[in-house]
CSV table of C-alpha atoms in Angstrom, one decimal:
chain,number,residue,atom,x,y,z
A,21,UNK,CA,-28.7,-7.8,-19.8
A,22,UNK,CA,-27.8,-5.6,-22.8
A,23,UNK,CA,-25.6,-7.8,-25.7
A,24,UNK,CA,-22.5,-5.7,-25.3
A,25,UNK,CA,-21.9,-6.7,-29.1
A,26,UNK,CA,-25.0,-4.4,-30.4
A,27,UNK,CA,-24.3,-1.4,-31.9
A,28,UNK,CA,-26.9,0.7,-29.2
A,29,UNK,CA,-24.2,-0.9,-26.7
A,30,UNK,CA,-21.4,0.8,-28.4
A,31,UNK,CA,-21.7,4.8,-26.8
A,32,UNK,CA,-21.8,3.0,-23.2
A,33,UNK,CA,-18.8,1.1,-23.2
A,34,UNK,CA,-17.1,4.1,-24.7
A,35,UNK,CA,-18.3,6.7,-21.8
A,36,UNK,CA,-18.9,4.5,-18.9
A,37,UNK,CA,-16.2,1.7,-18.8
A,38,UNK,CA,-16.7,0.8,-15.3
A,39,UNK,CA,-20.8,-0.4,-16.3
A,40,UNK,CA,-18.5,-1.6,-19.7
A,41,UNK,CA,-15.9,-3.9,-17.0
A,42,UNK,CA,-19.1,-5.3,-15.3
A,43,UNK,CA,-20.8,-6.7,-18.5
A,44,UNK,CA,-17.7,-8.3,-20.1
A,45,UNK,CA,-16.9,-10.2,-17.0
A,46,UNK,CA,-19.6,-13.1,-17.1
A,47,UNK,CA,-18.2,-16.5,-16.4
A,48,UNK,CA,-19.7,-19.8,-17.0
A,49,UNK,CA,-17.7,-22.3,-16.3
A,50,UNK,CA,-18.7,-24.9,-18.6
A,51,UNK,CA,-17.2,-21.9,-21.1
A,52,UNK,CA,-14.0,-21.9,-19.4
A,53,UNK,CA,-13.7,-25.6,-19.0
A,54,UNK,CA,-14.8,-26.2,-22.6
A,55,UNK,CA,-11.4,-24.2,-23.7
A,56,UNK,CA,-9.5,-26.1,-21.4
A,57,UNK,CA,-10.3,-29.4,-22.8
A,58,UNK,CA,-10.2,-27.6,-26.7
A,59,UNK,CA,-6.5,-26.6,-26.1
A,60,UNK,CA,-5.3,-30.1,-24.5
A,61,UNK,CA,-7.0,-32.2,-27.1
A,62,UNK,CA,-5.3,-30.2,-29.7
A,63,UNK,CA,-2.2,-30.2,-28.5
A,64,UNK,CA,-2.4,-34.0,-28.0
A,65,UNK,CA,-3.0,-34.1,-31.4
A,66,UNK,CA,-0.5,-32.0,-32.5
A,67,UNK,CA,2.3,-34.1,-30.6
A,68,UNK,CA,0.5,-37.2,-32.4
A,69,UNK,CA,1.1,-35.6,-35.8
A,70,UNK,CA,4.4,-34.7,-35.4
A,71,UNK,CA,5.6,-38.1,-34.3
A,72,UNK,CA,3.8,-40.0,-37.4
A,73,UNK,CA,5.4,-37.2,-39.8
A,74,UNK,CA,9.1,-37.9,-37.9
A,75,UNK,CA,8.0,-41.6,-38.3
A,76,UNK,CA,7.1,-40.9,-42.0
A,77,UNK,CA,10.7,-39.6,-42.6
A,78,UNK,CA,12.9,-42.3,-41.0
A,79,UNK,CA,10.9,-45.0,-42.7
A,80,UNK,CA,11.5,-43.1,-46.4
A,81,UNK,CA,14.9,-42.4,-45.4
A,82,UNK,CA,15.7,-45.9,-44.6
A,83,UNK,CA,13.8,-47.4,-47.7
A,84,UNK,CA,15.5,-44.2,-50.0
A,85,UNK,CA,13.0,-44.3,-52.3
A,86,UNK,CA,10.1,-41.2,-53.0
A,87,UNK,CA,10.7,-37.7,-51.1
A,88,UNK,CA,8.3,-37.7,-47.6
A,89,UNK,CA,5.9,-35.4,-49.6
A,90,UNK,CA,4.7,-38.8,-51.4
A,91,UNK,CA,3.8,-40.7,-47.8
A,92,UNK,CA,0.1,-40.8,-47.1
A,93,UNK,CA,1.2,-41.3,-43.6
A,94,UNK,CA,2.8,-38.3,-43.8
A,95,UNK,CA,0.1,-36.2,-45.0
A,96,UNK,CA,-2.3,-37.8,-42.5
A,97,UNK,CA,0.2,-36.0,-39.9
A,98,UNK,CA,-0.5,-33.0,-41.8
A,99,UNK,CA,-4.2,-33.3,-41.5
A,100,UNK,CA,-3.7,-34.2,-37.5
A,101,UNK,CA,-2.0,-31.4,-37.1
A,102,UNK,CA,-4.4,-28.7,-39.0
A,103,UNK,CA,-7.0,-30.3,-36.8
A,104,UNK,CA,-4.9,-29.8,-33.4
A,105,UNK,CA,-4.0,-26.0,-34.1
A,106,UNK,CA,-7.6,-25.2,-35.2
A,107,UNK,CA,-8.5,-26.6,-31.6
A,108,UNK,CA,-5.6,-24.7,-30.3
A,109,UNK,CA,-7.4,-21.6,-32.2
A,110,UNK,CA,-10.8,-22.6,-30.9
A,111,UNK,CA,-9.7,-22.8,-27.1
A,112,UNK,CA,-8.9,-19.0,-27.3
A,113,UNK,CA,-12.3,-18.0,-27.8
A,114,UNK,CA,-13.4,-19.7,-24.6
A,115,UNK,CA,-10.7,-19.5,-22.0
A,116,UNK,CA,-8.2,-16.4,-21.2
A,117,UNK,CA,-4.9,-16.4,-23.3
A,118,UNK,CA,-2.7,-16.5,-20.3
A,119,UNK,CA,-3.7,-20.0,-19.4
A,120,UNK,CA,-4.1,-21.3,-22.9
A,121,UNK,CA,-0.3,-20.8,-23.9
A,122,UNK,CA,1.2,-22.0,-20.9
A,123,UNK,CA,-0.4,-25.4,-21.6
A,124,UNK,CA,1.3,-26.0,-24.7
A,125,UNK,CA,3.6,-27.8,-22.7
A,126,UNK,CA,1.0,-30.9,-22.6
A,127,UNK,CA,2.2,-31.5,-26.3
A,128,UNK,CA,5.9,-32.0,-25.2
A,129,UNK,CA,4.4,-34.3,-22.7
A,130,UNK,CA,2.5,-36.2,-24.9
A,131,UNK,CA,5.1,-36.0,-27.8
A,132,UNK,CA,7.8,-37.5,-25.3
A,133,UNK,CA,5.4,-40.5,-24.5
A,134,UNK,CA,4.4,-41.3,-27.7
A,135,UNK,CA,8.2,-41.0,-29.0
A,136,UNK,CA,9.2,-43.7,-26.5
A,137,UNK,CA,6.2,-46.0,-27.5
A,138,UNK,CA,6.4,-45.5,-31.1
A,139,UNK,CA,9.8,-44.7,-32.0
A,140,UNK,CA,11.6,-46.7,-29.2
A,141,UNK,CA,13.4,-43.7,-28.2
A,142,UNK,CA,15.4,-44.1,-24.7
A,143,UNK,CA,13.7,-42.9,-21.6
A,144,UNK,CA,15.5,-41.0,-19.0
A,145,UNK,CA,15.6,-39.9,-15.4
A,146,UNK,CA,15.4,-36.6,-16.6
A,147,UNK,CA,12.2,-37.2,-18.9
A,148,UNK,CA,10.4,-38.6,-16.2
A,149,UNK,CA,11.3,-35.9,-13.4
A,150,UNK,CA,10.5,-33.3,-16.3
A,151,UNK,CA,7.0,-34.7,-17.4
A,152,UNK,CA,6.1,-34.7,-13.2
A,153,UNK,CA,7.1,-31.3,-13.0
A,154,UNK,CA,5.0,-30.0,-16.1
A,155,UNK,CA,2.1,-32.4,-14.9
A,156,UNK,CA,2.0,-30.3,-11.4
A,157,UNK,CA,2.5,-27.2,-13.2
A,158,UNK,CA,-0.2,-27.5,-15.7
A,159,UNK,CA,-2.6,-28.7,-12.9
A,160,UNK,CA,-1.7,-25.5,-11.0
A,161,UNK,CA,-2.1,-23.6,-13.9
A,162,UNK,CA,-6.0,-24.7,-14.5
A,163,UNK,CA,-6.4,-24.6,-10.8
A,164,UNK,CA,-5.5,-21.0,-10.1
A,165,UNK,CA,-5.7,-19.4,-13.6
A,166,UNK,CA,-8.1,-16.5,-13.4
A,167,UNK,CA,-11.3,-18.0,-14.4
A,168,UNK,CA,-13.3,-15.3,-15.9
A,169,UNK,CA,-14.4,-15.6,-19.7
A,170,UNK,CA,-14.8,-12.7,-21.7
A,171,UNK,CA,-17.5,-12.9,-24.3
A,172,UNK,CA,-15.0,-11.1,-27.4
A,173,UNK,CA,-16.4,-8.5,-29.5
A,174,UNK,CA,-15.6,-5.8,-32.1
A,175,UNK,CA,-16.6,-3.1,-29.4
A,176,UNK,CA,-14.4,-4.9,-27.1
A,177,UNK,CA,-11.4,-5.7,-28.9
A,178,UNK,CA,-11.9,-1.6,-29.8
A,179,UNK,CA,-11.9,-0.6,-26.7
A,180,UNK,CA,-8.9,-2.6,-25.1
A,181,UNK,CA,-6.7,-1.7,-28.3
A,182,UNK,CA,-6.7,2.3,-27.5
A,183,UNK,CA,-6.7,1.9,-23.7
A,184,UNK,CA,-4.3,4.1,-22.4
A,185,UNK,CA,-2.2,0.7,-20.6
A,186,UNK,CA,-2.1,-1.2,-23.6
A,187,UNK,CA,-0.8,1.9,-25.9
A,188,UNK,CA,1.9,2.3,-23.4
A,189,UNK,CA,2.7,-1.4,-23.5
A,190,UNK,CA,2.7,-1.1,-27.2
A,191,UNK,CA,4.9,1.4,-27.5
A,192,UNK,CA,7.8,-0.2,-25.4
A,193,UNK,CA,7.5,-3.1,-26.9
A,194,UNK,CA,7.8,-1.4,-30.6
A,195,UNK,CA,11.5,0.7,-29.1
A,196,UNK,CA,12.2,-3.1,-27.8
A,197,UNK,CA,11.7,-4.7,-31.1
A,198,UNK,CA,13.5,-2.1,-33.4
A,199,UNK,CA,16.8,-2.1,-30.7
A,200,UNK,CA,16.6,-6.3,-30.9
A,201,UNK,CA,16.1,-5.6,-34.8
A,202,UNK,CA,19.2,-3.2,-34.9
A,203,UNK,CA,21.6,-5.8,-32.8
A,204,UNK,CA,20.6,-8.4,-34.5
A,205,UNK,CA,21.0,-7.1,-38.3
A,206,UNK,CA,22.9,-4.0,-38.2
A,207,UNK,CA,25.3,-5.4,-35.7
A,208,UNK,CA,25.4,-9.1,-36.1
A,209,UNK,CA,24.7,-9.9,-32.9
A,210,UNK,CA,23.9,-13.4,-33.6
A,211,UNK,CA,22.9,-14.5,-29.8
A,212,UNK,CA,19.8,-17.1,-28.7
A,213,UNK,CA,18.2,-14.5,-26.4
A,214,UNK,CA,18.4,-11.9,-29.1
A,215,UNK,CA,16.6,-14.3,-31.4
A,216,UNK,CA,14.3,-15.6,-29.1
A,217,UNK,CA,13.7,-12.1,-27.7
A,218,UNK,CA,11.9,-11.6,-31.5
A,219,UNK,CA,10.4,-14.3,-31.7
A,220,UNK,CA,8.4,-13.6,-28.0
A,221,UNK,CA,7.7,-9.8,-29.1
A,222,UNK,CA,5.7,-11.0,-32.3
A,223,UNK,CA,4.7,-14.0,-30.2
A,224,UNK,CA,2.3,-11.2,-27.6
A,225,UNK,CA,0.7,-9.8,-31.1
A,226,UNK,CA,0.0,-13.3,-32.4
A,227,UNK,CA,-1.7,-13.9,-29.0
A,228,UNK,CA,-3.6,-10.5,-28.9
A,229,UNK,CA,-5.1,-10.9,-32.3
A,230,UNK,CA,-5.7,-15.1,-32.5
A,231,UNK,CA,-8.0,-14.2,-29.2
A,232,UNK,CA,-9.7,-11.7,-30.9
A,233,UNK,CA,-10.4,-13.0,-34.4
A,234,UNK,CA,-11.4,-16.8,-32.3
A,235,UNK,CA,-13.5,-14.5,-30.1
A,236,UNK,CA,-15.1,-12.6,-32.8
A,237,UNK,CA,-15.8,-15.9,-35.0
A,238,UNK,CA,-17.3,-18.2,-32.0
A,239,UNK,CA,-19.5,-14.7,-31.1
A,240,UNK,CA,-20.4,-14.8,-34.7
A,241,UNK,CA,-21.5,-18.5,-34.6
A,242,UNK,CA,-23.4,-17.9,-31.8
A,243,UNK,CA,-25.7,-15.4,-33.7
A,244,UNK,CA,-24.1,-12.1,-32.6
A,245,UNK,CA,-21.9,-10.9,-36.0
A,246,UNK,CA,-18.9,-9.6,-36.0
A,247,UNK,CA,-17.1,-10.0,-39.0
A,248,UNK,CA,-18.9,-6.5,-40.2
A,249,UNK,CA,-16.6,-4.4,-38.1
A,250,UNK,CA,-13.1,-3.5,-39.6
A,251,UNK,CA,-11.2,-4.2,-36.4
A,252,UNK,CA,-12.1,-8.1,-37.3
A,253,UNK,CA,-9.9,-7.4,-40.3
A,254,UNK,CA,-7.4,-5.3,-38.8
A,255,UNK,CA,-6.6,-8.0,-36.3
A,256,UNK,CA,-6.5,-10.9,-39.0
A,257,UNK,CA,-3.7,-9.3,-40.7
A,258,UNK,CA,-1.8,-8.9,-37.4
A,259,UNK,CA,-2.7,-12.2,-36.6
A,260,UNK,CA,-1.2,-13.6,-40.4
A,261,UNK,CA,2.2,-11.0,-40.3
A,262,UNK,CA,2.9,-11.3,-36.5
A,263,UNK,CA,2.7,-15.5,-37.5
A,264,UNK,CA,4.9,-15.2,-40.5
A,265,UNK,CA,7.6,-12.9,-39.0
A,266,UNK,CA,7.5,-15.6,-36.1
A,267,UNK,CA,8.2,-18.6,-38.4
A,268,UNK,CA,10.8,-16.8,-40.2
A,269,UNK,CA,13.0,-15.8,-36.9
A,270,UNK,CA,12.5,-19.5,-35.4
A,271,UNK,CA,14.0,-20.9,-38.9
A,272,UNK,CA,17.0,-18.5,-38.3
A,273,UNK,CA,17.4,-19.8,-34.6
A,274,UNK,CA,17.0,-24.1,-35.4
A,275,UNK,CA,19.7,-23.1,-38.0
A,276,UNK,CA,21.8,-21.0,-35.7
A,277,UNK,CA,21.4,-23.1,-32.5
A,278,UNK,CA,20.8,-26.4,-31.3
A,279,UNK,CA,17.4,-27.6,-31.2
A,280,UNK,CA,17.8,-28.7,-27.6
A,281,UNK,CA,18.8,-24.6,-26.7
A,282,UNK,CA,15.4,-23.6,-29.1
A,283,UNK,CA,12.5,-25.4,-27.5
A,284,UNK,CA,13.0,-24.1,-23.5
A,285,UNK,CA,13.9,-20.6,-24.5
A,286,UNK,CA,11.3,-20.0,-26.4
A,287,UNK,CA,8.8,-22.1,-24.7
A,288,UNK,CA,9.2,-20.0,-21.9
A,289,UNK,CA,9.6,-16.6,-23.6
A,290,UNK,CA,6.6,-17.6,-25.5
A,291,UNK,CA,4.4,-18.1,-22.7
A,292,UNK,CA,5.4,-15.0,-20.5
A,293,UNK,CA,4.8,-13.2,-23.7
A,294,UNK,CA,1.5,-14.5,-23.9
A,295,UNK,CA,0.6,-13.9,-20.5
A,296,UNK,CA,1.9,-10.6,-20.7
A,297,UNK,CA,-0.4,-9.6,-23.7
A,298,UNK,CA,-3.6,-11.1,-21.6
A,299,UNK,CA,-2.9,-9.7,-18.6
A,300,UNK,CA,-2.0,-6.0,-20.1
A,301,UNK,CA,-5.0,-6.1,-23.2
A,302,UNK,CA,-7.4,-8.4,-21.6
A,303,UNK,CA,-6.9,-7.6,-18.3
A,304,UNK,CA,-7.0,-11.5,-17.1
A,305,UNK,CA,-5.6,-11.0,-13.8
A,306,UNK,CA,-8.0,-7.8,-13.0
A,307,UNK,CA,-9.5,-8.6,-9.5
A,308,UNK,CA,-7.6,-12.1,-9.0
A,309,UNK,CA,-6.6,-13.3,-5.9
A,310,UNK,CA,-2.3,-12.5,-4.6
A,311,UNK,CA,-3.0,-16.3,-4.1
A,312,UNK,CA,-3.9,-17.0,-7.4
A,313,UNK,CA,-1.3,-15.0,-8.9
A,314,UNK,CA,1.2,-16.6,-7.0
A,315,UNK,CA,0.4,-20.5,-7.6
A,316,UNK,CA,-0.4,-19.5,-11.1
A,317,UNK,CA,3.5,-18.4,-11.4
A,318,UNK,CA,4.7,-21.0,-9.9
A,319,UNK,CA,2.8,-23.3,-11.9
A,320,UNK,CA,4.9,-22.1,-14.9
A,321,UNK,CA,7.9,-21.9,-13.6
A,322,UNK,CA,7.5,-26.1,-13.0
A,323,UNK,CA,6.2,-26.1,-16.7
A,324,UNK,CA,9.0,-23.9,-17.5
A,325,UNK,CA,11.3,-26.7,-15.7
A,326,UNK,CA,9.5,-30.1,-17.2
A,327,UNK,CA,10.1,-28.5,-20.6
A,328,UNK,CA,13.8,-28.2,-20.2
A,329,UNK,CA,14.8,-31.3,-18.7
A,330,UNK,CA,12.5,-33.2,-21.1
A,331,UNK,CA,13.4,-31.4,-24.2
A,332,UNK,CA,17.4,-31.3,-23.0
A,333,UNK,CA,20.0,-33.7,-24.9
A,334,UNK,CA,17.7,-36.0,-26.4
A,335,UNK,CA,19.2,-39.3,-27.3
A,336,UNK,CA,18.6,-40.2,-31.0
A,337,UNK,CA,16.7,-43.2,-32.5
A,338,UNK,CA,17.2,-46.2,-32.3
A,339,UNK,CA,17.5,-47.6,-35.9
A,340,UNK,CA,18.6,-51.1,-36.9
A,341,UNK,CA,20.4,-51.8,-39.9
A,342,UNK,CA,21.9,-55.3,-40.5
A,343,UNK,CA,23.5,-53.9,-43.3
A,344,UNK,CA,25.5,-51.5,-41.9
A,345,UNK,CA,29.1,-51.6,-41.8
A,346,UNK,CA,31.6,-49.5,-39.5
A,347,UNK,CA,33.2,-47.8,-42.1
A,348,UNK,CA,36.7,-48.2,-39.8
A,349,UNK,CA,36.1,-52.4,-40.2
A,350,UNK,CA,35.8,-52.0,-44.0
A,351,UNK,CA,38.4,-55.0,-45.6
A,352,UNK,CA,41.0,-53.7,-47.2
A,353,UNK,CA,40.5,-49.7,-45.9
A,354,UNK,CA,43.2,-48.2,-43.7
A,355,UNK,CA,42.7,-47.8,-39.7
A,356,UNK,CA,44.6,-44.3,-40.2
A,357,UNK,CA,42.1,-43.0,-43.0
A,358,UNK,CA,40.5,-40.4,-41.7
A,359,UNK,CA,36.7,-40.6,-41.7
A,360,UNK,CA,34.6,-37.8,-41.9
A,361,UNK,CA,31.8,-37.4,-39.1
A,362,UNK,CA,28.5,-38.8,-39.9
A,363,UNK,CA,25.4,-36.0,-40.4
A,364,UNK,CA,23.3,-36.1,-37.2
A,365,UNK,CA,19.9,-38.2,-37.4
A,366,UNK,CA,17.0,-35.5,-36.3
A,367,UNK,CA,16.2,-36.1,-32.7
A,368,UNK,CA,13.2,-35.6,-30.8
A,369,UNK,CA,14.6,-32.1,-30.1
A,370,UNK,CA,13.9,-30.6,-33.7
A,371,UNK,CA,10.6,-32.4,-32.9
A,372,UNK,CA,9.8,-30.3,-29.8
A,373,UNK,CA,11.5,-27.5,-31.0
A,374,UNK,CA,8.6,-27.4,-33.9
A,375,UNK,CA,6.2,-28.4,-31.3
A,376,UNK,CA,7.1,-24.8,-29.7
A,377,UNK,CA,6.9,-23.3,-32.8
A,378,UNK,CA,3.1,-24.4,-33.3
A,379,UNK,CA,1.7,-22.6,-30.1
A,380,UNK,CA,0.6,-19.7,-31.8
A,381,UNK,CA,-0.5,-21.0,-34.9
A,382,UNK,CA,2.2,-20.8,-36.7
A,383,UNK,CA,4.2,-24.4,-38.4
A,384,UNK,CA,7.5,-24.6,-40.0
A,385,UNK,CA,9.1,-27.0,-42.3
A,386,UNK,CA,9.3,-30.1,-41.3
């Protein structure tokens, strides 16, 4: 079989695209599992550094000492976590897009287990229905996910971007983006969805270009060079801006809005962006089952579910302080002094609400 990545390859894709669909569509499924396993052990990860980073900040806040910035722990969450979105990166390259970002929701799995080990926070009826939920979704979801991997190259990438679906796509989304834009600073229209709405439109970029730049690189490693061709480029700087637009929209929302509201919003309007953008540039779903299609929905909508009721009114931590005083049984202060309401302690919600924000690529500050 011709290398669809060499340049004699090239004039055939362009003028026979059915001969072009055939070629792309190989799928070894040690590929496909291998991208599976990529994306859950990163995420994993992920949800491990985030908990030792939250656990670096109660134990400097309680001992009131150095900033968190100081903690090796800390910055051994930060190394966890670079590790956990470069596999997060990596899985693109081997499965489709539209079944790698719907798993994120192993890391609010994980991240709720290893918060109730670690950082003795409460576990609820709600937590446990929600992680069964995502459980069955996620195993629907690499059950009836369309299994086909797509070897990703520069030709390729070049000849999904001016498809004549995807320019279409494009262009709504851009008139979609600028009215959301218009609301949301001309008008001050200060609502979640409007937010969130942002956030998901940058979110199918991000997803569009991190498979294309993983795809190019793991083609690359394997011998067959990409990073000659400008389109490599071209989708590394939408892959950086899309990112950076994203972070600066889901600051603006965890300020705005509870962090309980922020993670299932834009967990889900992540994801159906995501699947979106595979379905309409990669054309993931071409030739699937009504079966598939079906279970695979469904499959989200549990995820969708186990998200929400775990990420929901999260309790906050348990801390212990012996030396802590009511400050309404303090001898000698008045019962009718009025006492100003104590700052909340960050819950687990901030914590999955960054988990959420990770899925692309993208961190925030912690």
């Amino acid at each position: 079989m011709t290398n669809s990545s060499s340049p004699q390859a090239a004039p055939h894709m362009t003028t026979n695209p059915q001969a072009h669909r055939a070629e792309i569509l190989e799928n070894p499924l040690r590929t496909y599992l291998l991208g599976i396993i990529i994306s859950i052990c990163g995420n994993v990860l992920i949800s491990i550094s985030l908990n030792i980073q939250k656990y670096a900040h109660v134990r400097q806040a309680q001992r009131g000492s150095k900033p968190y910035y100081t903690s090796g722990m800390w910055w051994c969450g930060v190394v966890l976590m670079g590790v956990g979105e470069l596999g997060n990166f990596a899985a693109y390259g081997f499965a489709p897009a539209s079944l790698i970002a719907p798993l994120g929701c192993v890391s609010v799995i994980a991240s709720a287990v290893i918060s109730v080990i670690f950082l003795k926070e409460t576990v609820r009826a709600s937590d446990i229905v929600g992680g069964t939920l995502a459980i069955t979704g996620t195993y629907l979801l690499v059950t009836f996910a369309p299994h086909n991997t797509t070897h990703i190259t520069a030709h390729l990438v070049q000849y999904y971007a001016v498809s004549w679906h995807f320019l279409l796509y494009f262009f709504i989304e851009t008139v979609i983006f600028c009215i959301l834009l218009y609301l949301y600073k001309r008008k001050n229209v200060k609502h979640i969805v409007i937010v969130m709405l942002l956030v998901a439109l940058l979110a199918s970029l991000t997803v569009i270009s991190v498979k294309a730049v993983s795809g190019m690189i793991t083609e690359s490693i394997k011998g067959q060079l990409q990073l000659i061709y400008p389109i490599f480029y071209v989708m590394l700087v939408v892959m950086i801006v899309s990112c950076a637009f994203q972070i600066k929209f889901l600051n603006q929302a965890m300020k705005m809005f509870d962090a309980t509201e922020v993670v299932p919003i834009n967990f889900v309007f992540f994801t159906a962006s995501a699947i979106v953008a595979g379905i309409v540039f990669y054309q993931e779903f071409e030739g699937l089952a009504l079966l598939n299609i079906f279970m695979f929905l469904f499959g989200c909508v549990l995820s969708f579910l186990g998200v929400f009721l775990i990420a929901r009114n999260r309790p906050k931590i348990k801390q212990q302080d012996r030396n802590f005083i009511a400050m309404d049984r303090i001898p000698g202060r008045s019962h009718t002094d009025k006492v100003q309401p104590e700052a909340k302690t960050p819950t687990y919600g901030s914590l999955a609400a960054k988990l959420m924000c990770n899925r692309a690529g993208q961190t925030d500050d912690t």
